[in-house]
CSV table of C-alpha atoms in Angstrom, one decimal:
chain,number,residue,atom,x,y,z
T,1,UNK,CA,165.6,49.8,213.4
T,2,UNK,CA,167.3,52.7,214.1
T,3,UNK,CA,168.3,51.1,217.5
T,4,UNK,CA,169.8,48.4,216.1
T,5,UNK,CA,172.1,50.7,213.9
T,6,UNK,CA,172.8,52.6,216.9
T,7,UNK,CA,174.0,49.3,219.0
T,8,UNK,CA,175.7,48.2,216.2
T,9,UNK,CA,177.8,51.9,215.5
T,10,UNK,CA,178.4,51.3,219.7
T,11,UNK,CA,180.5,47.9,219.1
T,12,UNK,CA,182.6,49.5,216.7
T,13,UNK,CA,183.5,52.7,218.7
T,14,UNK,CA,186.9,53.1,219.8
T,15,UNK,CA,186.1,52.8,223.8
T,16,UNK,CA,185.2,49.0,222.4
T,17,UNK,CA,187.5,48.1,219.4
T,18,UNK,CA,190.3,49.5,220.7
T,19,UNK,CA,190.4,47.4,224.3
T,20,UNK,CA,189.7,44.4,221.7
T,21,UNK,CA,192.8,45.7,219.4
T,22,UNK,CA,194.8,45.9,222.8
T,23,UNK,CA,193.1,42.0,224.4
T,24,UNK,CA,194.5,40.5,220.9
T,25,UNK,CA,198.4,41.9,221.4
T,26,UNK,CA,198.1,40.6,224.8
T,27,UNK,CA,196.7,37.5,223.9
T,28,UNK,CA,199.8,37.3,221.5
T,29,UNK,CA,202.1,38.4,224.2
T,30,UNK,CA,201.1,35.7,226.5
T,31,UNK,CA,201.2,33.0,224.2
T,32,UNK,CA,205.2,34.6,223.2
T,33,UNK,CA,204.2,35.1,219.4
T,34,UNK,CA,206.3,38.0,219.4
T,35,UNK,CA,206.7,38.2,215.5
T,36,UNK,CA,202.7,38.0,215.2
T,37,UNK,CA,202.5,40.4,217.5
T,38,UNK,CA,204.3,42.9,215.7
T,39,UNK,CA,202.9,42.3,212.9
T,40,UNK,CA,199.6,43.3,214.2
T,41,UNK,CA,201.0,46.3,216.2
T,42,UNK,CA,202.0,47.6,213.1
T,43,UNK,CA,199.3,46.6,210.6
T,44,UNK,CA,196.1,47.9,212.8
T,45,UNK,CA,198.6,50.6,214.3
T,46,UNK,CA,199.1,51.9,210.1
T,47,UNK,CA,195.3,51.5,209.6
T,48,UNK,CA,194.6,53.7,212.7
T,49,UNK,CA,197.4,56.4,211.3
T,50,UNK,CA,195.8,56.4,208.1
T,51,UNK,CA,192.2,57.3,209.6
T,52,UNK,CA,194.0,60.1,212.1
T,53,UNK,CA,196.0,61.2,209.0
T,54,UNK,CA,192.7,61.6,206.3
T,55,UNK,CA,190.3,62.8,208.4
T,56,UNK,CA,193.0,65.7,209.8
T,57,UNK,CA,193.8,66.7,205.9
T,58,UNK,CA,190.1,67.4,205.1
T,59,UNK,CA,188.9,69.2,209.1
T,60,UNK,CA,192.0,71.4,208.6
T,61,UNK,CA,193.2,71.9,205.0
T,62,UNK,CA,190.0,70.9,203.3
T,63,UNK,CA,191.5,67.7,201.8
T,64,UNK,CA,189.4,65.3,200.6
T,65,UNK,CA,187.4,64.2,197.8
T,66,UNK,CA,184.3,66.4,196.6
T,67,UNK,CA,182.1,64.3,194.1
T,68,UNK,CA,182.1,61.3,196.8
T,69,UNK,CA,181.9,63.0,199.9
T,70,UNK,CA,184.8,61.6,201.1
T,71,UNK,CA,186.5,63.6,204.1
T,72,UNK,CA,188.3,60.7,205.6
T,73,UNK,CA,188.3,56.6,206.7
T,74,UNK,CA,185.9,55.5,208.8
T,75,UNK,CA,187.4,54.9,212.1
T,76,UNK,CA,184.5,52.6,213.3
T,77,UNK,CA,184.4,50.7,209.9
T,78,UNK,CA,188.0,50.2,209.9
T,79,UNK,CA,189.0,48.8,213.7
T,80,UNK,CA,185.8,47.3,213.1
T,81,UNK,CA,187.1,45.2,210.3
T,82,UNK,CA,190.8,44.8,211.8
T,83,UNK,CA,189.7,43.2,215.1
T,84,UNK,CA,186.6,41.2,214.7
T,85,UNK,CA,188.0,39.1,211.7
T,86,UNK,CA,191.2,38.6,213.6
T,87,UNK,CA,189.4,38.1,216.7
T,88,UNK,CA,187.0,35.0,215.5
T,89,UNK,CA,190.3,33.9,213.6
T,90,UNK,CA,192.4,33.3,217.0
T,91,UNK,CA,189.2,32.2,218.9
T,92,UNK,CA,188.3,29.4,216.6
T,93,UNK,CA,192.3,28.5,215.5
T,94,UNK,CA,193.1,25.3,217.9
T,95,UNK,CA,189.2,24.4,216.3
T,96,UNK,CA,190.8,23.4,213.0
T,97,UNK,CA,190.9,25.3,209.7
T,98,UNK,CA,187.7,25.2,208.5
T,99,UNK,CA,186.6,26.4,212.0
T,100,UNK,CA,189.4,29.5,211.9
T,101,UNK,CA,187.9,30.5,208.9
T,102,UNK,CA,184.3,30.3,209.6
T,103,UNK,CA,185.5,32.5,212.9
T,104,UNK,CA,187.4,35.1,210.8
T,105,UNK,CA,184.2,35.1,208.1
T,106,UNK,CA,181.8,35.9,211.0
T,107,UNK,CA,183.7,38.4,212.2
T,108,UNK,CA,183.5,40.3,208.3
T,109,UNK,CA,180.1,40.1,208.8
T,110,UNK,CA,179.7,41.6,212.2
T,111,UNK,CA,182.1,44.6,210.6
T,112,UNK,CA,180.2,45.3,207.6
T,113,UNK,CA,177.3,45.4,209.6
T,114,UNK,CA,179.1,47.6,211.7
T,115,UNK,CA,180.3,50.0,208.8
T,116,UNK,CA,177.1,49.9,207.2
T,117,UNK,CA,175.2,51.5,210.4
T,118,UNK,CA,177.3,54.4,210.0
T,119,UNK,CA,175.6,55.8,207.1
T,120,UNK,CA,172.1,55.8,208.3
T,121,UNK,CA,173.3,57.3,211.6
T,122,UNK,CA,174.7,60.1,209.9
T,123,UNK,CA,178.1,59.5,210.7
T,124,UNK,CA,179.6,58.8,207.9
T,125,UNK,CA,179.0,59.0,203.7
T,126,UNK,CA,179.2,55.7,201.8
T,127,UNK,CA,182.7,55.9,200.3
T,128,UNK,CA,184.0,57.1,203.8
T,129,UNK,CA,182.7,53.9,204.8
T,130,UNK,CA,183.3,51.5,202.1
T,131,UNK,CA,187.1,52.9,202.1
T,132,UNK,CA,187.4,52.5,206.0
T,133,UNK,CA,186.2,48.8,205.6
T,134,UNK,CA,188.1,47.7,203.1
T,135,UNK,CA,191.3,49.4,204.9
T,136,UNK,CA,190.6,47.2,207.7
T,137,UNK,CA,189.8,44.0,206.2
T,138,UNK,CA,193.6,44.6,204.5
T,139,UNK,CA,194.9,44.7,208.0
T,140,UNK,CA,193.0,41.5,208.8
T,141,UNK,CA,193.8,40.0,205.7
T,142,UNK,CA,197.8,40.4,206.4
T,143,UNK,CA,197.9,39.6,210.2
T,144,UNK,CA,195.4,36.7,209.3
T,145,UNK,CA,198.0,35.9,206.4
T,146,UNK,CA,201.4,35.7,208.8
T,147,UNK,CA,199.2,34.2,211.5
T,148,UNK,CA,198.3,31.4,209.5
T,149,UNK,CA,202.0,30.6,208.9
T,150,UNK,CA,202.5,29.9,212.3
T,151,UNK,CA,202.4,26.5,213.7
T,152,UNK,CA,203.5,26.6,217.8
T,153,UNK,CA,201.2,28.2,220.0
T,154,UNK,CA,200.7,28.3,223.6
T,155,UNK,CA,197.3,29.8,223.8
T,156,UNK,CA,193.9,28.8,222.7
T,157,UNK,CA,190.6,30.2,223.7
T,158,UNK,CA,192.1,33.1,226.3
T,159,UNK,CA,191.7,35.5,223.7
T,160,UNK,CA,187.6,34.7,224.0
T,161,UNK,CA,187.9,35.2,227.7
T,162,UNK,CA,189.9,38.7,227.2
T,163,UNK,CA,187.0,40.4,224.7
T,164,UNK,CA,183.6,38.8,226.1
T,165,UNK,CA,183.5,41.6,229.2
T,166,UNK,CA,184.9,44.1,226.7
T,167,UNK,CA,181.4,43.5,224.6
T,168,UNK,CA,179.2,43.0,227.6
T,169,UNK,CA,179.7,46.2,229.2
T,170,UNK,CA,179.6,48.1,226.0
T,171,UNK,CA,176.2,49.8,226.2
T,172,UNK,CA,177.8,51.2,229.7
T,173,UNK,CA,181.0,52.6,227.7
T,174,UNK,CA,181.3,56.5,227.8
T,175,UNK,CA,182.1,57.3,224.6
T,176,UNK,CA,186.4,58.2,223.5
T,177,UNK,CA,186.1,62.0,222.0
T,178,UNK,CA,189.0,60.7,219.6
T,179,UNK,CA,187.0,63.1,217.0
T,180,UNK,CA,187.2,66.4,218.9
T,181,UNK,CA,191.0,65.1,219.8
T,182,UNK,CA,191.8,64.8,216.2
T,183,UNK,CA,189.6,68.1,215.0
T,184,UNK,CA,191.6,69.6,217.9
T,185,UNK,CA,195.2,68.9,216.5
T,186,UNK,CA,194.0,69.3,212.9
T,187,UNK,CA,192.8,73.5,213.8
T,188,UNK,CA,196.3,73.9,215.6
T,189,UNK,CA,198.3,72.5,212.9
T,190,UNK,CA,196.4,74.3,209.8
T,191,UNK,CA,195.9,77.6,212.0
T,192,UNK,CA,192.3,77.6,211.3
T,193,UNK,CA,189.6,78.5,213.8
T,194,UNK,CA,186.9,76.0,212.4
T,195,UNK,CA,187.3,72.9,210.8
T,196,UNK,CA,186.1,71.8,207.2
T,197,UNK,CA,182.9,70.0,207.0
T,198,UNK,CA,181.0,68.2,204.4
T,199,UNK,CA,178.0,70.5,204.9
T,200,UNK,CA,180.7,73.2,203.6
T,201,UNK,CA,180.2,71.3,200.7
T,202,UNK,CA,176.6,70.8,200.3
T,203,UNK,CA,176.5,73.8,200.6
T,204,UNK,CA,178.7,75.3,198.1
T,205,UNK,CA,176.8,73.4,195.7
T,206,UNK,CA,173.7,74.4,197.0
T,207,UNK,CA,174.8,78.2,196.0
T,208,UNK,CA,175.5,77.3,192.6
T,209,UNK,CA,172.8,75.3,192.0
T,210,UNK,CA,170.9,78.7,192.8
């Protein structure tokens, strides 16, 4: 079982969400939806600040929020649940609507699964992940929103075409140390030596339970 969480936690890393981020602008590039594409550049490109931004408030200033072990949005749960929705959304669309739909609904699956196998890997708390999910599924919800406003478009099933190798040679894909690059930035802005950590919690609490 433990596998399985592990593959899953591997399709929502950033060496594989983010190439299916960038395969989705340039699927909206080629088809010369500029307005969509700006919309999505800015919606999954505010999610991703958002995450960078939490999690470099609690490593260097301690920021965050106790009584849920929250220290910051999932990463993983939240490009997870930007770019597969969107992704089964613009596979399926020339499909019909009911089709476009089904396409964007699989894809909330395949991200919750996704966010959920970051808590028994360790990587994460719950509300870290339950926040990071429902972050993303707001970005997917508002590019999905815009998108389906649109009626001309040039392109239909590229977009599949763009992402398949980008999932296939996942379990090949050297890991993106975006974490040590954020902790990194987050101990030269704050002028600490070592970041925060939520065992710094448990183990405050451990001394006053004693």
């Amino acid at each position: 079982m433990m596998y399985f969480w592990h593959l899953l936690s591997m399709i929502g890393s950033l060496a594989v969400t983010g190439p299916i981020g960038a395969a989705i602008a340039i699927y909206l590039i080629a088809g010369k939806q500029w307005r969509l594409t700006l919309a999505w550049a800015m919606l999954f490109g505010i999610g991703m600040a958002l995450v960078v931004i939490t999690k470099m408030m609690f490593m260097g200033w301690g920021l965050g929020v106790e009584s849920v072990e929250f220290a910051g949005f999932s990463g993983h749960a939240m490009r997870a649940a930007a770019v597969y929705p969107v992704a089964g959304y613009l596979v399926l669309r020339s499909s019909g609507p009911y089709a476009r739909y089904i396409g964007a609904a699989a894809g909330v699956i395949l991200a919750v699964l996704i966010s959920i196998s970051r808590v028994p890997t360790l990587a994460h708390s719950v509300s870290e992940v339950v926040t990071g999910a429902i972050l993303g599924l707001a970005v997917a919800g508002g590019f999905i929103y815009f998108a389906s406003r649109e009626h001309r478009w040039a392109l239909s099933r590229m977009l599949a075409v763009l992402c398949l190798p980008i999932v296939l040679v996942a379990p090949n894909v050297e890991p993106i140390p975006a974490e040590d690059w954020i902790t990194q930035v987050a101990l030269k802005l704050s002028g600490r030596d070592h970041p925060y950590t939520r065992e710094m919690w448990r183990h405050n609490n451990s001394n006053v339970a004693h």
